Amino acid sequence: MGDIISLLFVTVAADVISYYIRKWLDSDN
C-alpha cells in the first residue's frame, strides 16, 4: 500500500514540477 501511495506522490510531484517549469518558461519569454 505504501509503495502505491509513494508512486502516486512521485507521479503527481512530477506533473506539478513540469507544470511550473512550463509556466515559468512561458512567463520568461
Coordinates of N, CA and C in Angstrom, one line a residue, residues 4-27:
I4 N 2.3 2.1 -3.4 CA 1.4 2.7 -4.4 C 1.2 4.2 -4.0
I5 N 1.1 4.5 -2.8 CA 1.0 5.9 -2.4 C 2.2 6.7 -2.7
S6 N 3.4 6.2 -2.5 CA 4.7 6.9 -2.8 C 4.8 7.0 -4.3
L7 N 4.4 6.0 -5.1 CA 4.4 6.1 -6.6 C 3.5 7.2 -7.1
L8 N 2.3 7.2 -6.5 CA 1.3 8.2 -6.9 C 1.8 9.6 -6.5
F9 N 2.5 9.7 -5.4 CA 3.0 11.0 -5.0 C 4.1 11.5 -5.9
V10 N 5.0 10.6 -6.3 CA 6.0 10.9 -7.3 C 5.5 11.4 -8.6
T11 N 4.4 10.7 -9.1 CA 3.8 11.0 -10.3 C 3.2 12.4 -10.3
V12 N 2.4 12.7 -9.2 CA 1.8 14.0 -9.0 C 2.9 15.1 -8.9
A13 N 3.9 14.8 -8.2 CA 5.0 15.8 -8.0 C 5.7 16.1 -9.3
A14 N 5.9 15.1 -10.2 CA 6.5 15.3 -11.5 C 5.6 16.1 -12.4
D15 N 4.3 15.9 -12.3 CA 3.3 16.7 -13.1 C 3.3 18.1 -12.6
V16 N 3.3 18.4 -11.3 CA 3.4 19.7 -10.8 C 4.6 20.4 -11.1
I17 N 5.8 19.7 -11.0 CA 7.1 20.4 -11.3 C 7.1 20.7 -12.8
S18 N 6.7 19.8 -13.7 CA 6.7 20.1 -15.1 C 5.8 21.3 -15.5
Y19 N 4.6 21.3 -14.8 CA 3.7 22.4 -15.0 C 4.3 23.7 -14.6
Y20 N 4.9 23.8 -13.5 CA 5.5 25.1 -13.0 C 6.7 25.5 -13.9
I21 N 7.5 24.5 -14.4 CA 8.6 24.8 -15.3 C 8.0 25.4 -16.6
R22 N 6.9 24.8 -17.1 CA 6.3 25.3 -18.4 C 5.8 26.7 -18.1
K23 N 5.2 26.9 -17.0 CA 4.6 28.2 -16.6 C 5.7 29.3 -16.5
W24 N 6.9 28.9 -15.9 CA 8.0 29.8 -15.7 C 8.6 30.1 -17.0
L25 N 8.8 29.1 -17.9 CA 9.4 29.4 -19.2 C 8.5 30.3 -20.1
D26 N 7.2 30.1 -20.0 CA 6.2 30.9 -20.7 C 6.3 32.4 -20.3
S27 N 6.4 32.6 -18.9 CA 6.4 34.0 -18.4 C 7.8 34.6 -18.7

